[in-house]
Amino acid sequence: MDRIRIVGGTPLKGTITIGGAKNAALALMPACLLTEETLALSNLPHLVDITTMANLLAQHGVMMALNGNATNGGHTGRVLELTAAAIGNTTAPYDLVRKMRASVLVLGPLLARCGEARVSLPGGCAIGTRPVDLHLKALEQMGARIELDGGYIIASAPGRLKGAHIIFPQITVGGTENILMAATLAEGETVIANAAREPEVTDLAECLVAMGARIDGIGTGTLKIQGVERLHGAEYSVVPDRIETGTYAVAAAITRGDIELVGARFDLMESVNKVLMECGVHVEETPRGMRVRADKGDINGVDIMTEPYPGFPTDMQAQLMALMSTAHGASMITETIFENRFMHVPEMTRMGARINVHGSSAIVRGAPKLSGAQVMATDLRASVSLVLAALAADGETIVNRVYHLDRGYERVEEKLAACGAKIERLKDGVAE
Ligand code: EPZ
């Protein structure tokens, strides 16, 4: 099991290239099921989760080809062509779905295209129970018959799904994406009220329009979809990853360094940049993306509350907690999206962070210095927050179970080492 070894204390300076958004790609890829023509996706990140989604789609009968020349080691420059000419299997099996919850995003497209689907319930994960009840209720409103049997969602829609007026009682990114895809081929108009406005949802909507879907209100909380008979193929480039951008912005801030994030979409970073600037970090847009500097002055504690987009993203909460652990003064961090997203706290505490959790809030008192330690990654964003804390800590840190990291961050040690970080991956305990 790979581990990552870090010796902290070096201010990071240089450039980091931002890849395509994992959470956009995981919705764009199943969209290929909606047409028998080819969907060509570029700027896909090279991540374990992307491979898992590709494996899932392949067992549904999707033909895939990766073309183009890779540049700087990743998938940048590569184009993944996905063609669901015929869907031979409408079951998404437990052994694939349990590895990645986003697998549930094949449900809407399979129902819309084939009129049936058998998808394993994703089950919970480290950060919460994460049910899919809102997805299922909305599909039933569109005329689907849904049963739960043996841990599987058994869904059927004889004839065709019908447009409906869906009001989500709480904002759900995956729920919005599943219904959005299903509605593109449904009969009549579907309205999704209280829809998620995350940029990854917008990316999916824009790709579906490129495939011939009729969608109004893109980027707003109310999406209107006029169902069409069929969709056609398209070429689409995945939006840059705003969470990867925010993560490396914190790497610059926590090491008091100066990094340019090339390819970053500055306009998608408003809530994160507002918090960073309140802390005393200097953030500015550049022609290539954005520059983050913290090599002058102190970092101060600020209060943060996670909210649906355009609020402060829950996927950045652990990373900001690492930064606040090294700030001057106190910070109150409130997690409003998931019920158990403080798994990084005990591990950061072992590095000398002073954090007290009270329900969905954590009080962080900045420490003059963190110290390196052996720590355990528990989920994707928690694991990268430990890497960030280690970059600022005195001495050596070993982060265990880095497979969590590889699900969402492409070549993280290479990108950080290129900016001066003392970081290496230990394959089964031996430096690569
Ligand atoms: C997406 O998860 C992201 N994953 C998550 O990123 C992200 O944290 C989350 O949106 C919130 O922004 C992908 O896009 C692949 P939700 P999703 O449905 O769609 C509850 C990462 O680190 N809920 O918006 O699963 C749910 O339990 C990952 O990259 C229901 O109760 O999130 C949660 O508390 C982690 N019933 C809240 O809503 C439902 O039917 C938000 O969930 C659906 C959701």
Coordinates of C-alpha atoms in Angstrom, one line a residue, residues 258 314 328 335 354 419:
D258 CA 4.1 31.9 -4.3
T314 CA -17.5 21.4 1.3
H328 CA -2.8 33.6 13.9
E335 CA -19.8 21.9 7.8
R354 CA -5.5 22.6 18.1
C419 CA 7.5 23.8 -6.7

